[in-house]
PDB file of C-alpha atoms in Angstrom:
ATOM      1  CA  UNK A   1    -133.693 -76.674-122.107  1.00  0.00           C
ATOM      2  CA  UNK A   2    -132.940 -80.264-121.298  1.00  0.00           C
ATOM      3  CA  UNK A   3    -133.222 -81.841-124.828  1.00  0.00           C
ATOM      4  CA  UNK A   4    -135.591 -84.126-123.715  1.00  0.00           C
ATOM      5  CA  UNK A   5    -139.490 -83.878-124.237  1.00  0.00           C
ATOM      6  CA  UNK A   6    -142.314 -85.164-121.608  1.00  0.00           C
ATOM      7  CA  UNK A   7    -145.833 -85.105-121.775  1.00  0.00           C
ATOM      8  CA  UNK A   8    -146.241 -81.818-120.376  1.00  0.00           C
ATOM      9  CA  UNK A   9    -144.349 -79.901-122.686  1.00  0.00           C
ATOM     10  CA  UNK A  10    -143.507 -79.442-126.381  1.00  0.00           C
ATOM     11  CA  UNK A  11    -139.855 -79.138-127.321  1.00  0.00           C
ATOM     12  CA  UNK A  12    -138.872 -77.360-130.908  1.00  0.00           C
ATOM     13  CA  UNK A  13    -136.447 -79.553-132.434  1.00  0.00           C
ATOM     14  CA  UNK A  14    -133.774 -77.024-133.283  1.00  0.00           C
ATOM     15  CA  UNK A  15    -133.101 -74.128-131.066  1.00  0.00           C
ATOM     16  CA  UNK A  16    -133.431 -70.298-132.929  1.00  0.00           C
ATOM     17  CA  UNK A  17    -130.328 -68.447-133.783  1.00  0.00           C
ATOM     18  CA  UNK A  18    -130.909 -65.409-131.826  1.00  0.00           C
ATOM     19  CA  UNK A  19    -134.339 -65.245-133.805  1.00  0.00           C
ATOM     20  CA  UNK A  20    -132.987 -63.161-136.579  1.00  0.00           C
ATOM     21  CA  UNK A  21    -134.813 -64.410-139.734  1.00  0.00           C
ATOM     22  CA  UNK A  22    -134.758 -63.060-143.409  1.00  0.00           C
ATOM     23  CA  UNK A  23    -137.787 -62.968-145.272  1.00  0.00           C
ATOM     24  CA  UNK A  24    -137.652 -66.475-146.335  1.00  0.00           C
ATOM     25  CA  UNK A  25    -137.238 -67.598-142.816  1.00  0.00           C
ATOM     26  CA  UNK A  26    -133.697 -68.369-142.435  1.00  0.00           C
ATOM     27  CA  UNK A  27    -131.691 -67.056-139.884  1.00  0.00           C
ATOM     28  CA  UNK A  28    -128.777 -64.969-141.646  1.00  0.00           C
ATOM     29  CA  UNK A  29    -126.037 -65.791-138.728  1.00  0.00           C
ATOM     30  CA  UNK A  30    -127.044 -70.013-139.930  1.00  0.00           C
ATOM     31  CA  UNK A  31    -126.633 -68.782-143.269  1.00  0.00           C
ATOM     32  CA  UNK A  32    -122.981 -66.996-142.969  1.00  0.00           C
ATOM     33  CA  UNK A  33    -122.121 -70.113-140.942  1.00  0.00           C
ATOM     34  CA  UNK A  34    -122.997 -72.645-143.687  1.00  0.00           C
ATOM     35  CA  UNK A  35    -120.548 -70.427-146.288  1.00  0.00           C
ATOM     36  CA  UNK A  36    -118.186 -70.093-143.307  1.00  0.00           C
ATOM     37  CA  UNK A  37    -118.275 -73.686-143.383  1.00  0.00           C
ATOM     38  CA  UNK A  38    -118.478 -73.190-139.434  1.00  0.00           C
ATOM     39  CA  UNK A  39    -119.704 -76.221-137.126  1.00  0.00           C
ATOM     40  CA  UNK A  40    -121.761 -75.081-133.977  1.00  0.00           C
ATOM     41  CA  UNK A  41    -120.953 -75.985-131.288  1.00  0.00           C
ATOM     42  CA  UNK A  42    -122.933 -79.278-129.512  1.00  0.00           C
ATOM     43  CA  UNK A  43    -125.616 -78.305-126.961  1.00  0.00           C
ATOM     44  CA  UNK A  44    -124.482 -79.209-123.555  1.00  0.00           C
ATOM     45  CA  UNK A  45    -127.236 -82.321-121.850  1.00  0.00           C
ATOM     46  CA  UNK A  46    -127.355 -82.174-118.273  1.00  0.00           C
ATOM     47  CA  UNK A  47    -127.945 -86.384-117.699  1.00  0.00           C
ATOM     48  CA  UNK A  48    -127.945 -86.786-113.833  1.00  0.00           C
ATOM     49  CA  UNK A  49    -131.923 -86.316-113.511  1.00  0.00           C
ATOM     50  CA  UNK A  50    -132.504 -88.903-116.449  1.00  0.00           C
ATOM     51  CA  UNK A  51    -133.819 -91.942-115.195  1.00  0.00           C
ATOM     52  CA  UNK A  52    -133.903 -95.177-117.845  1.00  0.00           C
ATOM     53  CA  UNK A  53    -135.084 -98.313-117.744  1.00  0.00           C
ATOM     54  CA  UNK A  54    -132.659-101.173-116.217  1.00  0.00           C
ATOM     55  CA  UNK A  55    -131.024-103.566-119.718  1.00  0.00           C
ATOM     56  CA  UNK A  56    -133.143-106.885-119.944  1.00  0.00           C
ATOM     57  CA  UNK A  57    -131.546-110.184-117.522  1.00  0.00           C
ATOM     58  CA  UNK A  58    -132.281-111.916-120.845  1.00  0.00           C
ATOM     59  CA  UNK A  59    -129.692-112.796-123.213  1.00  0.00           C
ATOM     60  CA  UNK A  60    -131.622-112.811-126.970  1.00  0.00           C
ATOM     61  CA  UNK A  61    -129.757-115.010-129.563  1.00  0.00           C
ATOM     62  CA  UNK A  62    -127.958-113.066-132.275  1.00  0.00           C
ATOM     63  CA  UNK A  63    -130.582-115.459-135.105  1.00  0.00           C
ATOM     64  CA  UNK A  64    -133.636-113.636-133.373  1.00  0.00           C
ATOM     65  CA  UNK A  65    -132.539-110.204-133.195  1.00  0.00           C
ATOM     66  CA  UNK A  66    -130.802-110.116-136.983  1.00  0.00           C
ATOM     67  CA  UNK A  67    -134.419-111.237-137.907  1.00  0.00           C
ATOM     68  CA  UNK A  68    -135.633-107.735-137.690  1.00  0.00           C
ATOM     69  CA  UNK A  69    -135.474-105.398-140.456  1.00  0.00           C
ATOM     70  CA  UNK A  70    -133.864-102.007-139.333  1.00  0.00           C
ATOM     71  CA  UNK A  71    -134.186 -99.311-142.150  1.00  0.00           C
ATOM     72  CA  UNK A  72    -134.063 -95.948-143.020  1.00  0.00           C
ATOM     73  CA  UNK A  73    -137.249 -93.772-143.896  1.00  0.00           C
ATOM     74  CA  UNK A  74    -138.045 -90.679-144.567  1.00  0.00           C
ATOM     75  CA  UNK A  75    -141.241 -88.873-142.975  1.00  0.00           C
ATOM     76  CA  UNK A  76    -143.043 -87.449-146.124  1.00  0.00           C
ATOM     77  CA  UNK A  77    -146.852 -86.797-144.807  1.00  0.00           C
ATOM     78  CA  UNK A  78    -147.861 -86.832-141.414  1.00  0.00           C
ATOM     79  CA  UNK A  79    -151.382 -86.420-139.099  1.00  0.00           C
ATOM     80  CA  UNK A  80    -152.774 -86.900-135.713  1.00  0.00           C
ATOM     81  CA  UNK A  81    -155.540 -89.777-136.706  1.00  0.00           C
ATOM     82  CA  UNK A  82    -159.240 -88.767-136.000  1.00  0.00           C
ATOM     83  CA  UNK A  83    -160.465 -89.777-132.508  1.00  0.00           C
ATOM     84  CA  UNK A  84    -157.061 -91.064-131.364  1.00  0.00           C
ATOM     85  CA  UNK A  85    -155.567 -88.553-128.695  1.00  0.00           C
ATOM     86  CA  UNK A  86    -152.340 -90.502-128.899  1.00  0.00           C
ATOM     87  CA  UNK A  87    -151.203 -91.761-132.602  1.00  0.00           C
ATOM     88  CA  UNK A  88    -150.148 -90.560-135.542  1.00  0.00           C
ATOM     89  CA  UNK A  89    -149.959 -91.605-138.867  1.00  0.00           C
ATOM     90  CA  UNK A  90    -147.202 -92.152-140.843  1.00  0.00           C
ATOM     91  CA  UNK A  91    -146.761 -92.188-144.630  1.00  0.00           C
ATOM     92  CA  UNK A  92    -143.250 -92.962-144.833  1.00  0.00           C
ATOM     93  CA  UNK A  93    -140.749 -93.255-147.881  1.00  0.00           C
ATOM     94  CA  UNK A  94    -138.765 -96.852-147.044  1.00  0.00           C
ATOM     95  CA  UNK A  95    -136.769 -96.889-150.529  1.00  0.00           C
ATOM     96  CA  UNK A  96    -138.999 -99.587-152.055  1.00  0.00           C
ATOM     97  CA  UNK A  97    -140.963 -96.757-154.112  1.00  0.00           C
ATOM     98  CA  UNK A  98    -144.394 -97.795-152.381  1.00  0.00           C
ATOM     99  CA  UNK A  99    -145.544 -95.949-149.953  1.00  0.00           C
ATOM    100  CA  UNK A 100    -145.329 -97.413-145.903  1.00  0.00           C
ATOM    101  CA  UNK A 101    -148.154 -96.002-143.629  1.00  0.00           C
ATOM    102  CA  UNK A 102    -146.933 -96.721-139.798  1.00  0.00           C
ATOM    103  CA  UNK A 103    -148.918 -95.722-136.924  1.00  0.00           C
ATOM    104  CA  UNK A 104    -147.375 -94.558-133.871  1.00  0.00           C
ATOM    105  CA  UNK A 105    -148.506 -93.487-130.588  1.00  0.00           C
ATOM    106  CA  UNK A 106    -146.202 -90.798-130.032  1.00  0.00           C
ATOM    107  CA  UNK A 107    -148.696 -87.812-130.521  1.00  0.00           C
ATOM    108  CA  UNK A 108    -148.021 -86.243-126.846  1.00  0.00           C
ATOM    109  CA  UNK A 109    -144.597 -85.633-127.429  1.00  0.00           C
ATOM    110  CA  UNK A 110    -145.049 -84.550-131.263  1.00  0.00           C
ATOM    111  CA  UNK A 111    -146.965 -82.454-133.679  1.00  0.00           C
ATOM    112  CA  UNK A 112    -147.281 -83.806-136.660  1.00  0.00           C
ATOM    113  CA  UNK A 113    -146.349 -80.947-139.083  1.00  0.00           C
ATOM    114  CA  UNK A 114    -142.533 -80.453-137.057  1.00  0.00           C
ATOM    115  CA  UNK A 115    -141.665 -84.744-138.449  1.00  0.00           C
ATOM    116  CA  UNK A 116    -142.564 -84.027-141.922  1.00  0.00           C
ATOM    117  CA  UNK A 117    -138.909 -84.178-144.042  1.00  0.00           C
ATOM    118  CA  UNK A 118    -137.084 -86.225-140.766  1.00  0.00           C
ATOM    119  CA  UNK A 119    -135.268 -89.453-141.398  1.00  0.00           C
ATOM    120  CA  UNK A 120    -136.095 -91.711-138.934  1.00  0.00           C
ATOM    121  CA  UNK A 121    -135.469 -95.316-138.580  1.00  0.00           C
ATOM    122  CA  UNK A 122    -138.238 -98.649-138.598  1.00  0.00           C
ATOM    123  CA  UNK A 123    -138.402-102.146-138.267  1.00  0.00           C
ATOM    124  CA  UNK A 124    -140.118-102.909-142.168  1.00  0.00           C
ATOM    125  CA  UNK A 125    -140.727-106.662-141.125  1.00  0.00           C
ATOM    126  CA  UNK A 126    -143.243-106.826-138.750  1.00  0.00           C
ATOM    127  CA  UNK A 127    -146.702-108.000-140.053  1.00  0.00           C
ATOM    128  CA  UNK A 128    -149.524-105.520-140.506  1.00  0.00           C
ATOM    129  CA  UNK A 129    -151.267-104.610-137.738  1.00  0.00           C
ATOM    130  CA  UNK A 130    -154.770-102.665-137.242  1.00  0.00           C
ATOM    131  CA  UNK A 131    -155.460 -99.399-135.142  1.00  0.00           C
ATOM    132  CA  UNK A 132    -158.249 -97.331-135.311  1.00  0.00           C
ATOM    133  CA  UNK A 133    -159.278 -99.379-138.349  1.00  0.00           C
ATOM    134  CA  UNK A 134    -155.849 -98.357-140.272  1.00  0.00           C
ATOM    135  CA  UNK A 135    -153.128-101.015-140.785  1.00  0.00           C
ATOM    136  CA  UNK A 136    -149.506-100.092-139.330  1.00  0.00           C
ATOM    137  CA  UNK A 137    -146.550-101.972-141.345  1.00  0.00           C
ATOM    138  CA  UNK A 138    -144.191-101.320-138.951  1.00  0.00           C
ATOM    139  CA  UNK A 139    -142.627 -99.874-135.716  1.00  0.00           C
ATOM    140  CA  UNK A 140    -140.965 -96.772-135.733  1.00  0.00           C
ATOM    141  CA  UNK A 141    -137.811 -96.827-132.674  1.00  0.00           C
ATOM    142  CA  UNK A 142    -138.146 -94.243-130.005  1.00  0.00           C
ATOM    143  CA  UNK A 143    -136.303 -93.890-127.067  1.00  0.00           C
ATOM    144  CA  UNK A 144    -138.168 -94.047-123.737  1.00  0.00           C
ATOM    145  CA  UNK A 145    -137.078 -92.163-120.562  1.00  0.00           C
ATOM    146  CA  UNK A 146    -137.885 -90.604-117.007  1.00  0.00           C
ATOM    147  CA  UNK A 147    -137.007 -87.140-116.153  1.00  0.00           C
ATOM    148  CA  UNK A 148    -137.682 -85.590-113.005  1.00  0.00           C
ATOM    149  CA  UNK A 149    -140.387 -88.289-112.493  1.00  0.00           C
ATOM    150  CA  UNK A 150    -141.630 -87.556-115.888  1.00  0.00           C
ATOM    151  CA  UNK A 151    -141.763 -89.911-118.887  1.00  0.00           C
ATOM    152  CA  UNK A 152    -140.276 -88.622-121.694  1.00  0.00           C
ATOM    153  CA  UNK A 153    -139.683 -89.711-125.176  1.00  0.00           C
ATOM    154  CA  UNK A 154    -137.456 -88.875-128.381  1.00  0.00           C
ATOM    155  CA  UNK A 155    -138.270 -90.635-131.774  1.00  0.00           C
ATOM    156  CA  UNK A 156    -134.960 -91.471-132.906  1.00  0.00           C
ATOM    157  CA  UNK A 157    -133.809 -89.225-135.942  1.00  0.00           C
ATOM    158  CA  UNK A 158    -130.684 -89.757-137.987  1.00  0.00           C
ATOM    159  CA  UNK A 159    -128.781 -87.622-140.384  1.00  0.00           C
ATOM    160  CA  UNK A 160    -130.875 -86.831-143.605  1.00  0.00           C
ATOM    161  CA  UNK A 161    -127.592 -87.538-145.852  1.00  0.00           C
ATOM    162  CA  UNK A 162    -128.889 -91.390-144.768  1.00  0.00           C
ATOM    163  CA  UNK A 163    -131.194 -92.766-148.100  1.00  0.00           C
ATOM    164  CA  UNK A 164    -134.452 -94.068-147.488  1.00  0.00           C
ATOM    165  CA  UNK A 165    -134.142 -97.606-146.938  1.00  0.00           C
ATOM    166  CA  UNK A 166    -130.601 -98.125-146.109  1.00  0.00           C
ATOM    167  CA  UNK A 167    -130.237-100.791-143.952  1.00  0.00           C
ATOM    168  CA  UNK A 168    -128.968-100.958-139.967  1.00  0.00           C
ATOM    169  CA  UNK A 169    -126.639-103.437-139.060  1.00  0.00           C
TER     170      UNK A 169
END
């Protein structure tokens, strides 16, 4: 397993622990290791058949980019939209206490149910815009790759210690 996802195939998120569960569905090893205190160890990526895309020629000023709004937010409902093969909807917690709704098309690479809980981060700042008659406030970041002449993406997750709507500098 590569750790990165293409359109042909779904990736779990988090790899089993020898797929020995008690009955409320945690592994027993993960357990002893969290009272342990024990780290695991880092899953080795193999990155020599990863092809990205080459850095823009063009230099943007540091005023435009610190215009964006990087935050924080935490996935708390999520669902393919009716008659869209590609997006899915977003109802995000962004730390203001109103609900965000952010569309994105990432539906190939995820099911919606497995991003339900993850802290990802948005740009908050960009002005409404309409898709399949629903208004997206906002871009969630993914990043965008080729692997063995495959396109593959990964929404970008952080740490869930990170509150919704801290900021990115």
């Amino acid at each position: 397993m590569s750790g990165f996802r293409t359109a042909s195939e779904k990736v779990p998120t988090m790899k089993s622990l020898n797929g020995v569960k008690t009955e409320n569905g945690v592994s027993s090893k993960a357990s002893e290791a969290a009272k342990n205190d024990v780290k695991a160890e880092p899953e080795k990526i193999d990155f020599s058949n990863v092809k990205i895309e080459p850095l823009f020629e063009e230099m943007v000023d540091f005023g435009t980019f610190s215009k964006s709004d990087f935050r924080a937010v935490k996935v708390k409902e999520c669902e393919a939209v009716p008659k869209s093969k590609k997006l899915l909807k977003f109802v995000l917690d962004d730390g203001t206490g109103t609900d965000r709704v952010i569309l994105s098309g990432i539906h190939e690479y995820y099911e919606p149910e497995e991003l339900v809980g993850k802290t990802c981060i948005a740009i908050t700042n960009l002005p409404p815009r309409a898709m399949m008659g629903i208004d997206s406030c906002g871009m969630l970041i993914s990043a965008v790759h080729e692997v063995d002449g495959k396109e593959g993406l990964n929404l970008l997750m952080v740490d869930d210690h990170i509150p919704a709507g801290a900021k990115l500098y």
